XYZ file of C-alpha atoms in Angstrom:
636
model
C 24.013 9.361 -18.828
C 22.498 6.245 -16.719
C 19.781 7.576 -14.780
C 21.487 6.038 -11.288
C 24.680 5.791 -9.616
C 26.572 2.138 -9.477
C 27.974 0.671 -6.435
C 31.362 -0.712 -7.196
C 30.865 -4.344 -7.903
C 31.801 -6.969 -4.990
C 31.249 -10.261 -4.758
C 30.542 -12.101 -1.707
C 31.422 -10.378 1.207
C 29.899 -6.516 0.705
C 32.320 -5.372 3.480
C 35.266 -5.192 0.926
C 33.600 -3.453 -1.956
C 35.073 -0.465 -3.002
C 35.084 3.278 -1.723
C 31.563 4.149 -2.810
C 29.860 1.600 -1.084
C 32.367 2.334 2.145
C 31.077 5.840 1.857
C 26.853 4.903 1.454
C 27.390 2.859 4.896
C 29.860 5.729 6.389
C 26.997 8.408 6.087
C 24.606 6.344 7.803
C 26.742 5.690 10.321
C 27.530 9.614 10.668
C 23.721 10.539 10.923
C 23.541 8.133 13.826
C 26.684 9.834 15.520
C 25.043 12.973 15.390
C 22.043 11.833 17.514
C 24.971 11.458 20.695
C 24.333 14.581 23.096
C 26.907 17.276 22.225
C 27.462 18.754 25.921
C 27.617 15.131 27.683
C 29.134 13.083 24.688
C 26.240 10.378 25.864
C 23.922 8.713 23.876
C 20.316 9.954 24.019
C 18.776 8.269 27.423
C 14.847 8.314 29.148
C 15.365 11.924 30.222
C 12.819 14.401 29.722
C 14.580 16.624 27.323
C 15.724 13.993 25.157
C 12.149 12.754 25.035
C 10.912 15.965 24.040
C 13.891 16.089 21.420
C 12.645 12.787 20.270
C 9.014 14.134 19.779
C 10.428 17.243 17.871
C 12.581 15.210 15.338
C 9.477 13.627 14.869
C 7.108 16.177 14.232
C 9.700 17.999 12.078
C 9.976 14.388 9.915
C 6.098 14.084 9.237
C 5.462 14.391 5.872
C 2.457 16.925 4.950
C -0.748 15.650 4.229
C -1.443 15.892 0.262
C 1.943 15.929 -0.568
C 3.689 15.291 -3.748
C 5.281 11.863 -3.988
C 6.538 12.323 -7.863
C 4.565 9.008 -9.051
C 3.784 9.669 -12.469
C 6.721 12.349 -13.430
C 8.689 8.850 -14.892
C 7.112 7.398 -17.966
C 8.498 4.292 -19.872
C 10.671 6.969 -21.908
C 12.540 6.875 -19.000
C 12.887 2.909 -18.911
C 13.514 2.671 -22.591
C 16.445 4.898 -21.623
C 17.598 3.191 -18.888
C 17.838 -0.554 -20.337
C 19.575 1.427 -23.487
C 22.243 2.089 -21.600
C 22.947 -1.399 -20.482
C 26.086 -2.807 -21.574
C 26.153 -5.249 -23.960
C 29.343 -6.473 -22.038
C 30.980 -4.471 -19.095
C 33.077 -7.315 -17.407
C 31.814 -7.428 -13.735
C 29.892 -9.292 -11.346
C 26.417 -8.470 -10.126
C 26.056 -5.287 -7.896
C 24.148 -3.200 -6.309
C 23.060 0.836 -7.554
C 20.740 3.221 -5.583
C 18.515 5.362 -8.156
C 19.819 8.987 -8.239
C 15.983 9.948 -8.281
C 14.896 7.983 -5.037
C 17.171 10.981 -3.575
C 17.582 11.253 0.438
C 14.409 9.596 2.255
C 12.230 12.433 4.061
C 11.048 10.595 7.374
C 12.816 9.657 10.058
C 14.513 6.037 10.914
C 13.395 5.238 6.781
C 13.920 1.468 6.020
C 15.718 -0.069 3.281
C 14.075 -1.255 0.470
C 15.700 -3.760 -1.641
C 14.835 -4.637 -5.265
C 15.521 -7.763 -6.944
C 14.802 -8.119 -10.548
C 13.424 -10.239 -12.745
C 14.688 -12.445 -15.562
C 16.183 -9.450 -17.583
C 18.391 -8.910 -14.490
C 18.269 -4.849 -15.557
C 17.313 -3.389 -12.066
C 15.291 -0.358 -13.499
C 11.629 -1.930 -13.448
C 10.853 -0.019 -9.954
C 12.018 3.375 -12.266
C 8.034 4.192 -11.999
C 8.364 4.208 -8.223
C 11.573 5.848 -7.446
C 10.004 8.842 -6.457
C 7.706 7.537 -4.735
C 9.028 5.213 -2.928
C 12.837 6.883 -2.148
C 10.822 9.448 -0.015
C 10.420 6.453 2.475
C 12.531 4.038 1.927
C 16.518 4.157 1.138
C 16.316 2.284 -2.618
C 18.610 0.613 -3.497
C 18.311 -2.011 -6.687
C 20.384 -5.383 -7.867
C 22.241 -5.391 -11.136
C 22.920 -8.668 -13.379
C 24.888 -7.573 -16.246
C 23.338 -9.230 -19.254
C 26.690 -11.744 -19.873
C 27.028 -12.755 -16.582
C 26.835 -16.149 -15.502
C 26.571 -16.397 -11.460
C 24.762 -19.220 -10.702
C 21.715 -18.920 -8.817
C 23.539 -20.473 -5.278
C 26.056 -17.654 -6.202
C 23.534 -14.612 -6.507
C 21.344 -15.985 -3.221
C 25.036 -15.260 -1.841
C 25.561 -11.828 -2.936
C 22.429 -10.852 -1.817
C 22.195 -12.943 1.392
C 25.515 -11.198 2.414
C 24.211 -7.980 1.297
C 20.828 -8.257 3.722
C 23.344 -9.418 6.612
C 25.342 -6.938 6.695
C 22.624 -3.593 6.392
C 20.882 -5.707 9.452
C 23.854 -5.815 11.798
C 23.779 -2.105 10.510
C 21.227 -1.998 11.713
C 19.260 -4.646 13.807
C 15.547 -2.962 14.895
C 15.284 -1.389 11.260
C 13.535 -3.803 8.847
C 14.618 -4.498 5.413
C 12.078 -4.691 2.262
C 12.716 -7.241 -0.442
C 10.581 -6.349 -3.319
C 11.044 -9.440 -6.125
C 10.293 -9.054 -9.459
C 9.132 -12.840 -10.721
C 12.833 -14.290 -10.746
C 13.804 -11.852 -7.927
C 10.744 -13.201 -5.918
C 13.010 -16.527 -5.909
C 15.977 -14.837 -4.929
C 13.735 -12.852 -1.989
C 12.092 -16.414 -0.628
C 15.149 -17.915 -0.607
C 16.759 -15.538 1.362
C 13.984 -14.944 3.810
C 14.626 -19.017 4.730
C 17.898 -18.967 4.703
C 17.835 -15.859 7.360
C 14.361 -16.149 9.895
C 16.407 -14.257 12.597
C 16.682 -10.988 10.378
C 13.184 -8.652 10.261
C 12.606 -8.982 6.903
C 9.029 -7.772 4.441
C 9.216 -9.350 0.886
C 6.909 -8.094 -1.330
C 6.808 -10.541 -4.602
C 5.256 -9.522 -7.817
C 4.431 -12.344 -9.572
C 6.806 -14.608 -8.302
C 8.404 -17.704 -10.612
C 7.715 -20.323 -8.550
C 6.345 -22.593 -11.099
C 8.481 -21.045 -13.932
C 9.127 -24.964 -14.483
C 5.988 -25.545 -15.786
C 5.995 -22.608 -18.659
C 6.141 -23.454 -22.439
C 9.306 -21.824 -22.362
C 10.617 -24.577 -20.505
C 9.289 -27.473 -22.387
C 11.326 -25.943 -25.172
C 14.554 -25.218 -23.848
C 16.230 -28.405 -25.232
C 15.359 -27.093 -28.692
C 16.515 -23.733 -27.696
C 19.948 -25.249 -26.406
C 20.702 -26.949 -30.189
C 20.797 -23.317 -31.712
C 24.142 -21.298 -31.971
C 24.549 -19.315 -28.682
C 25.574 -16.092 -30.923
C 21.975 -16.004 -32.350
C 20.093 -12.703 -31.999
C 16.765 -13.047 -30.095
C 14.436 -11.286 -32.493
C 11.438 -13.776 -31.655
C 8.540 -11.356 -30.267
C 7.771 -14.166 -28.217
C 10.865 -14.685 -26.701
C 12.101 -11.126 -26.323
C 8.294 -10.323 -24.610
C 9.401 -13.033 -21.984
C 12.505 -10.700 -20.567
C 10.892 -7.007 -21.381
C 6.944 -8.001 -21.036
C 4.501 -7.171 -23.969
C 5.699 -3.946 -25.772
C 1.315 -3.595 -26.748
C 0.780 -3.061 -22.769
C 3.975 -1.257 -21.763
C 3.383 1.512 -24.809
C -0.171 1.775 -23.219
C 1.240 3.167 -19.899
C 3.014 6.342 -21.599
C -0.378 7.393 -22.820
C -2.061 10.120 -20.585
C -5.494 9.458 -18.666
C -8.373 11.573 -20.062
C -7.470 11.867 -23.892
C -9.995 11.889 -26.701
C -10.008 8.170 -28.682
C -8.179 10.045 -31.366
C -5.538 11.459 -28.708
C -5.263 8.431 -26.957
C -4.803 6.242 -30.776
C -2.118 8.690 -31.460
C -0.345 8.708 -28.423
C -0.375 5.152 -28.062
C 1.321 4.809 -32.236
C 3.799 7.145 -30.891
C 5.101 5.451 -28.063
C 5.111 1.968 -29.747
C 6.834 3.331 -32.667
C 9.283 5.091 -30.374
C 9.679 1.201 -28.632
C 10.536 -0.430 -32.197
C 14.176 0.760 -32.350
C 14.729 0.074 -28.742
C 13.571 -3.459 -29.666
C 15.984 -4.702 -32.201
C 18.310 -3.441 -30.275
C 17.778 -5.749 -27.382
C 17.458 -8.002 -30.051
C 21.725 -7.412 -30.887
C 22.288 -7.435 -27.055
C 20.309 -10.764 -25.990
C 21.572 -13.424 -28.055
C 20.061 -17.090 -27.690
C 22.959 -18.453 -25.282
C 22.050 -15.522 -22.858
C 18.207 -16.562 -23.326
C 19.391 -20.334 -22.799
C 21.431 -18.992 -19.880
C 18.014 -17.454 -18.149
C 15.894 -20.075 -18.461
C 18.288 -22.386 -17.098
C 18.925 -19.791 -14.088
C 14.981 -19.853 -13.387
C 14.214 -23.001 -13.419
C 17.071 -23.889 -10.515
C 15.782 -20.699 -8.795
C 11.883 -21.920 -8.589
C 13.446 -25.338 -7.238
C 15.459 -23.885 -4.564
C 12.352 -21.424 -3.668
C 9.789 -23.918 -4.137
C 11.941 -26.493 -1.586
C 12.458 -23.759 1.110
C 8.847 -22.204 1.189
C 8.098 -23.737 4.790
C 11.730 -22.148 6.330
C 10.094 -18.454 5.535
C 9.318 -16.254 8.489
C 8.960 -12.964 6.954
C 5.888 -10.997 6.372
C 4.988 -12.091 2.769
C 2.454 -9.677 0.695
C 1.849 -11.591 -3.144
C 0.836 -9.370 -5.871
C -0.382 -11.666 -8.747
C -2.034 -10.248 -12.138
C -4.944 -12.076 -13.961
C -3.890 -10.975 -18.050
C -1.021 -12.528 -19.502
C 0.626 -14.230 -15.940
C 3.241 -15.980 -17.151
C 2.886 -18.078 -13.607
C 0.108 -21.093 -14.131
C -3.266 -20.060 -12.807
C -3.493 -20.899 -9.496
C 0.269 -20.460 -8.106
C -0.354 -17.207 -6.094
C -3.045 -19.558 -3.897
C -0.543 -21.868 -3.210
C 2.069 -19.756 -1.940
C -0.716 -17.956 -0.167
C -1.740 -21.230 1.634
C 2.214 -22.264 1.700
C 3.715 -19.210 3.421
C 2.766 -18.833 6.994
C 2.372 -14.876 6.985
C 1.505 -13.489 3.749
C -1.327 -11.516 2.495
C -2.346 -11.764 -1.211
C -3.557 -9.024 -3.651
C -4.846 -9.997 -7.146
C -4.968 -7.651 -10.222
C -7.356 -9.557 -12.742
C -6.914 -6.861 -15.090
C -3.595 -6.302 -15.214
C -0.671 -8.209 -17.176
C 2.266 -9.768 -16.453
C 4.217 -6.852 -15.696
C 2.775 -4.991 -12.794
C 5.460 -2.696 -11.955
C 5.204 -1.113 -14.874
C 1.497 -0.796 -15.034
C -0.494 1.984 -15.996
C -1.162 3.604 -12.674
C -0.157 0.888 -9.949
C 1.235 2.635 -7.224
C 3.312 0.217 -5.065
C 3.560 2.465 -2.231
C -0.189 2.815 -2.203
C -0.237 -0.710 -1.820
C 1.844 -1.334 0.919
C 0.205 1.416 2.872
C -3.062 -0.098 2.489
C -2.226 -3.555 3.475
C -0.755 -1.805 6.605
C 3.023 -3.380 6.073
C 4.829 -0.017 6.512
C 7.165 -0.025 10.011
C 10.311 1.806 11.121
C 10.773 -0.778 13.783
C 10.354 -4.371 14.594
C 6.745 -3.999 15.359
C 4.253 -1.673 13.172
C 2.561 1.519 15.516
C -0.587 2.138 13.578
C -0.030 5.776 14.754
C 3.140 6.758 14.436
C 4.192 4.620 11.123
C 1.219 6.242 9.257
C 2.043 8.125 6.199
C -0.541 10.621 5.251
C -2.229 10.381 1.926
C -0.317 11.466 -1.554
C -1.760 14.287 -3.752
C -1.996 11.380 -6.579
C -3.703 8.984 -4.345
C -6.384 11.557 -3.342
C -7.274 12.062 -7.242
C -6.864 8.760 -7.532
C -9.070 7.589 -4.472
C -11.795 10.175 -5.145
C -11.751 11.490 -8.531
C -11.803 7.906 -10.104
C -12.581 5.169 -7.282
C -15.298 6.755 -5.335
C -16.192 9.096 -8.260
C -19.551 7.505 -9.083
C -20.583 6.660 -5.129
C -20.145 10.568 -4.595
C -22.428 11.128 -7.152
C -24.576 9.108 -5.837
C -24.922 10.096 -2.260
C -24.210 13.970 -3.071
C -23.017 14.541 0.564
C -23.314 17.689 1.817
C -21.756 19.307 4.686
C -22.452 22.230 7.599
C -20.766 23.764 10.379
C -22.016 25.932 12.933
C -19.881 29.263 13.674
C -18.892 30.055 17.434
C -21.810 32.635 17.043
C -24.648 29.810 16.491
C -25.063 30.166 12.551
C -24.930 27.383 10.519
C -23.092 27.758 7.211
C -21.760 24.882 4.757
C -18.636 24.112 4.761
C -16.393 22.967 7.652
C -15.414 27.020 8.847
C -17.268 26.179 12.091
C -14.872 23.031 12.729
C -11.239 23.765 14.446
C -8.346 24.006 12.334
C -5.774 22.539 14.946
C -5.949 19.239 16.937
C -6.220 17.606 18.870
C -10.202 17.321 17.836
C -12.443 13.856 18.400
C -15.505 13.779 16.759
C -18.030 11.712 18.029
C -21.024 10.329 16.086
C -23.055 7.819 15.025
C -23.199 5.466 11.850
C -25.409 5.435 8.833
C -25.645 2.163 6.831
C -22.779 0.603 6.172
C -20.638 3.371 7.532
C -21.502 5.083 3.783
C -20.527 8.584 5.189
C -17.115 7.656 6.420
C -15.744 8.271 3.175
C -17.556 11.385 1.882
C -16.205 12.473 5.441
C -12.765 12.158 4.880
C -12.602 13.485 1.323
C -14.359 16.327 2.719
C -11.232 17.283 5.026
C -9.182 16.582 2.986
C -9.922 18.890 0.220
C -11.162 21.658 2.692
C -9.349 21.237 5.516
C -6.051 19.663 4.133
C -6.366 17.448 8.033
C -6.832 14.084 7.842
C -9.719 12.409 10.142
C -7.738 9.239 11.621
C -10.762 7.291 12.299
C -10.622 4.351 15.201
C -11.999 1.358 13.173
C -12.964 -1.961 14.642
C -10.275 -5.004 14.524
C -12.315 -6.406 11.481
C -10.372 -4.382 9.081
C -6.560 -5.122 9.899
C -6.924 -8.764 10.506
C -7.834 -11.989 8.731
C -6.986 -13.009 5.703
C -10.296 -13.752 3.916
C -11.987 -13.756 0.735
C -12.562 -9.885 0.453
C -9.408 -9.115 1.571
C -8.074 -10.414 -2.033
C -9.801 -7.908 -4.380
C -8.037 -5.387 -5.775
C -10.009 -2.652 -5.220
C -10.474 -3.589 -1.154
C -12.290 -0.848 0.999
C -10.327 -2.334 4.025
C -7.058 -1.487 2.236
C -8.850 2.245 1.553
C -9.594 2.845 4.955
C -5.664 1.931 6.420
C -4.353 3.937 3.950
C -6.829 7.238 4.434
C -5.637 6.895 8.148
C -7.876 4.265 10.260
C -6.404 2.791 13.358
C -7.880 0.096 15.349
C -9.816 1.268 18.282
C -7.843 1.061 21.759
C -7.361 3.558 24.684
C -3.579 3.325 23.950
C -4.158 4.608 20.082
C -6.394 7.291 20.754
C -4.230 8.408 23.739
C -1.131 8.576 20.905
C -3.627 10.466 18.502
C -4.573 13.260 21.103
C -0.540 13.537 21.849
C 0.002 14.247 18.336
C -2.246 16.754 18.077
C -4.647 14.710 15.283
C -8.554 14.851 14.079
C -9.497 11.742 15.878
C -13.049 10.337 14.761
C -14.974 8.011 16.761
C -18.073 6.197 17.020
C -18.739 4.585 19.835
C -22.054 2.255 18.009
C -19.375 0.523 16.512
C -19.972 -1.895 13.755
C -23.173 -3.052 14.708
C -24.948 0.466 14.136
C -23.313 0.189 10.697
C -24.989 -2.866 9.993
C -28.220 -2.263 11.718
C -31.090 -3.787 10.799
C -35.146 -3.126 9.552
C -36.497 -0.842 12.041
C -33.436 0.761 13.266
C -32.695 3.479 11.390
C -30.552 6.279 13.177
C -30.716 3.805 16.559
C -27.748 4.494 18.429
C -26.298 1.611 19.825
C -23.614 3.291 22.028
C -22.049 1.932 25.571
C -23.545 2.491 29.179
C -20.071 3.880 30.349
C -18.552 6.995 28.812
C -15.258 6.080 26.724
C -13.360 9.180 25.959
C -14.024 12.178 28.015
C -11.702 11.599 31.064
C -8.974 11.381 28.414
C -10.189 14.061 26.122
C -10.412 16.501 28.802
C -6.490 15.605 30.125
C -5.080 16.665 26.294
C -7.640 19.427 26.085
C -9.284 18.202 22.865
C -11.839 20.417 21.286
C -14.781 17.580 21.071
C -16.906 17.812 17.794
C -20.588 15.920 18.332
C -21.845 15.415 14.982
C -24.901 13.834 12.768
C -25.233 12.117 9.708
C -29.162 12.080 7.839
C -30.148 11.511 4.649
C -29.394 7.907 3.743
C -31.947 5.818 6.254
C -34.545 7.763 4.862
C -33.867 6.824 1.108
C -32.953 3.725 2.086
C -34.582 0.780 2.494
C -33.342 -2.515 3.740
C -34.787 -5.961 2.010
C -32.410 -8.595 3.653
C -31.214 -7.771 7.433
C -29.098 -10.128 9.503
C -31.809 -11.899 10.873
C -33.006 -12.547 7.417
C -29.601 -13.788 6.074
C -28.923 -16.519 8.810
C -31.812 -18.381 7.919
C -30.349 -19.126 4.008
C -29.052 -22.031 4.480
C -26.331 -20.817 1.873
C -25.745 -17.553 3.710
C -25.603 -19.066 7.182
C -22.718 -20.945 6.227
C -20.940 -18.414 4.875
C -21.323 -15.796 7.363
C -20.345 -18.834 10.021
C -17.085 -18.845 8.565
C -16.380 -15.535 7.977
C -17.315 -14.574 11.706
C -15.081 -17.754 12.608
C -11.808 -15.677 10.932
C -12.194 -13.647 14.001
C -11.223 -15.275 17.289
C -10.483 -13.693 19.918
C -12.683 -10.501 19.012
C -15.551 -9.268 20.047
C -18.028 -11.017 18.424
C -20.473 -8.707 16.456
C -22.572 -10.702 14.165
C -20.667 -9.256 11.144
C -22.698 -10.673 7.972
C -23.024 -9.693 3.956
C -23.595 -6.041 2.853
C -27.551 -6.236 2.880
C -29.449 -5.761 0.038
C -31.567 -2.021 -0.363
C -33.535 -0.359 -2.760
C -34.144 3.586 -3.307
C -37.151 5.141 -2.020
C -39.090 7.175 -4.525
C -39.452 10.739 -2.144
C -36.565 12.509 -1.635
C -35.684 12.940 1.955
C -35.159 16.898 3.478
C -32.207 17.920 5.487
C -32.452 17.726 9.084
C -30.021 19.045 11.550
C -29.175 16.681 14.313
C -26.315 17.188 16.843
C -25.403 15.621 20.543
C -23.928 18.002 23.153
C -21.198 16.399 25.184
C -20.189 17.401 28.570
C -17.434 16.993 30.420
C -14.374 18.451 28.941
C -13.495 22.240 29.668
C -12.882 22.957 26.003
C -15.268 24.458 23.501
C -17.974 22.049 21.853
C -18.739 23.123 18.165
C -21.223 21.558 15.646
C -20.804 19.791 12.552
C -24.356 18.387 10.359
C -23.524 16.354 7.231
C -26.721 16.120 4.828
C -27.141 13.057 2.928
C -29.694 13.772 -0.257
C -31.068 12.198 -3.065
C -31.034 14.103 -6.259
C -31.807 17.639 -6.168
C -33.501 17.331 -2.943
C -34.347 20.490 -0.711
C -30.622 21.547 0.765
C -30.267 23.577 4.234
């Protein structure tokens, strides 16, 4: 059994493939019919029912917060499978096959997702992601039978037709291109070819400069050996399937003993060792020839249309093993005109089939998921996973929790204060307004918080900083500005809260901003909020339940060394915080500057309970205190 179902196989023009293709394109077309009014035969219009039909479908499409996306229930087992069942020779062209497991997407208006593989030409490296991912998008993954011998011009044509086709489909849905190294050739080279189409390419270590690989250098040796040799070369077959030491790795479980995790690991490689000899049989040295040959045009026709692409361009690019030269990902960061780059130093050549890289994670973080031609920061959110909240706070923020050991209180309707969030409404719309501590250190022990109580997550309205720029932070891999768009922060506007309150959401506010996170000596628990109320007038029109709260603890175990005012005198540091505030124009300028340095107070600070009444809505105004201690401080 192959663990997907085939497309029949067409060449160049996708409208005369066979019946099962015919019938994928017919049942998209019949879930659009049934959107035309039933009494009226009409399409839907700007009337009020159909608006409030609209909002239903929508609400009854949200996916629930914490749910289960499936990443993780496919292991490699499940790839080894997979390429087993390829065909040593099946007689047809490329074609396309959407993953039985990606099943039917569960939101509304889902885009398609296209996935373009890499030199093996298999299709199944996305297999860890097909849960995932087909909850979202509609998957659907490109096939190169391992005889086949389409030139490159020849594939950019199946494909190119393919795209053209699903976009005249359907024109205000975007289309995802996620390339796999040789497949990010195929994706770049498309996106030029085709500006007019909405198109997001995601390329995973793309083989741009495959030209300049050893490989290469040694292809006219490789091309005086008989084409019927069996590749048995580790070296060679690790080049198609990636090294078998670091894809056994990602079958053994987290949280082992060493002697679990040594057996576990000898189990899955000696599970691999069959499955390698007989790729061995299947890849011979005239199909290896074949590849390299296909690469190298690829990376020239790529390379030589890089300044044609349009598309919005994220680069994922590991540091272990990259079979890429050092250095390509920053020139095709500095190359394409609207790309974003995310590096993985500790992670090899094959990042798709990493040990616990989540693509969809990733492309909710660097805010590239849309329905339509432009991304709504409300509306295009997708809650938080159940494996990204263990993920997020049982590994990521584990330690900072530890640190901080926030606590949390509520008062009750009937004045008492209790801990816990019981006192705090359990539907929306609620804003909560407060003020920052250092370096906006609660914001995250605040979401986790209702999260795992409430199941509700706090959609908090951060400043511009974090969605734009593309700047030297911005390329870590582990990027708190990628955290917060994923856990649900929007950027602060009227028209973004107003969309928040008609959705019924936890909204969280503060109007200090980013300047009372990075206050200075001497300002500890300063609010630095505006002269003119921001919120109420609108608050009170969607009857939101408004939730004044305080944060205490931190400033007073804090202590700041190096401030602002202290930094911009380094003649090192001025520079740099120059031209990181000059990433920024056209924003509000708020002398953003370096995390300052602190040290830890000896004393322990006590609780205090601090909390702002706010007038002028007609709903009721509850309490909620979050504690900040050191240690085993006093607690209440």
């Amino acid at each position: 059994m192959v663990p997907h179902t085939m497309l029949r196989p067409f060449g160049v023009n996708p409208c005369a493939a066979g019946g099962h293709l015919r019938r994928h394109h017919a049942r998209l077309c019949l879930r659009r019919a049934s959107s035309v009014d039933a009494t009226t035969g009409t399409l839907p219009g700007g009337s009020s029912n159909t608006r409030r039909r609209k909002k239903q479908a929508a609400e009854e499409s949200r996916l629930e917060v914490l749910y289960d996306d499936g990443f993780g229930s496919a292991t490699m087992k499940d790839y080894w499978e997979a390429v087993r069942a390829m065909p040593k020779d099946d007689g047809g062209p490329p074609r396309w096959f959407c993953p039985v497991e990606c099943g039917r997407p569960e939101v509304d208006r889902a885009p398609l997702l296209l996935f373009l593989p890499g030199s093996d030409g298999v299709g199944m490296e996305l297999i860890l992601h097909h849960h995932s991912l087909g909850k979202l998008f509609e998957v659907c993954c490109f096939h190169i039978p391992v005889n086949d011998r389409t030139p490159f011009e020849g594939l950019l044509q199946i494909v190119e037709e393919y795209v053209k086709y699903e976009s005249a489909l359907s024109p205000s849905r975007p289309i995802y291109i996620v390339g796999d190294s040789f497949g990010g050739c195929l994706a770049i080279s498309v996106a030029a070819r085709n500006p007019e189409i909405d198109l997001v390419l995601t390329l995973v270590n793309p083989a741009t400069s495959s030209a300049k690989t050893s490989l290469q250098a040694v292809l006219p040796l490789l091309e005086t050996m008989p084409s019927n040799l069996p590749v048995v070369q580790p070296h060679l077959l690790r080049y198609l399937i990636g090294n078998p030491l670091n894809v056994a790795m990602v079958s053994v479980q987290n949280g082992l003993s060493p002697q679990e995790t040594l057996q576990e690991f000898s189990n899955s490689l000696t599970s691999m060792l069959p499955l390698v000899s007989e790729l061995g049989d299947i890849i011979q040295m005239g199909t290896l020839v074949w590849k390299l040959k296909l690469l190298k045009s690829g990376a020239n026709y790529a390379n030589s249309q890089l300044h044609a692409v349009q598309a919005e361009v994220l680069l994922l690019a590991s540091g272990i093993a990259n079979l890429p030269p050092s250095g390509e990902a920053d020139r095709l960061f500095k190359t394409l005109k609207n790309s974003k780059l995310r590096y993985f130093r500790n992670r090899g050549d094959r990042l798709l089939m990493g040990d616990g890289f989540n693509l969809l994670t990733i492309i909710k973080g660097v805010s590239m998921y849309r329905r339509g031609r432009q991304r709504d920061f409300v509306n295009d959110f997708l809650p938080p996973t159940l494996s990204e909240f263990k993920k997020t706070f049982g590994e990521d923020f584990k330690l900072f929790n530890q640190l901080l050991s926030p606590v949390m209180l509520s008062t009750l309707k009937n004045g008492n204060i209790v801990r816990g969030l019981a006192g705090v409404p359990d539907k929306g719309p609620v804003l909560f307004v407060g003020y920052h501590q250092l370096l906006a250190m609660e914001v995250p022990a605040l979401v986790e918080g209702f999260l795992r109580e409430k199941k509700t997550i706090l959609r908090a309205a951060a400043h511009q900083v974090f969605f734009v720029g593309n700047y030297e932070i911005l390329r870590q891999e582990l990027s708190l500005f990628d955290w917060f768009s994923a856990f649900g922060a929007v950027p602060v506007s009227p028209i973004n809260t107003y969309k928040m309150f008609e959705r019924n959401e936890f909204v969280l506010l503060y109007p200090g901003g980013v300047r009372e996170a990075l206050h200075r000596k001497g300002e500890a628990y300063k609010l630095f909020w505006p002269d003119q109320p921001e919120f109420v007038r609108m608050a009170a029109r969607f009857g939101v339940t408004v939730v004044p709260f305080g944060c205490v603890g931190e400033d007073d175990f804090v202590e700041i060394v190096l401030d602002y005012n202290d930094q911009k005198n380094i003649p090192y540091l001025k520079d740099a915080i120059k031209s990181f505030n000059e990433d920024f124009k056209g924003l509000i300028r708020s002398d953003f500057y370096y995390p300052c340095q602190f040290s830890f107070n000896k004393e322990a600070s006590k609780t205090l309970s601090v909390s702002y009444v706010i007038q002028g809505t007609k709903t009721l105004v509850t309490y909620c205190v979050c504690a900040w201690l050191q240690g085993h401080g006093e607690r209440r």
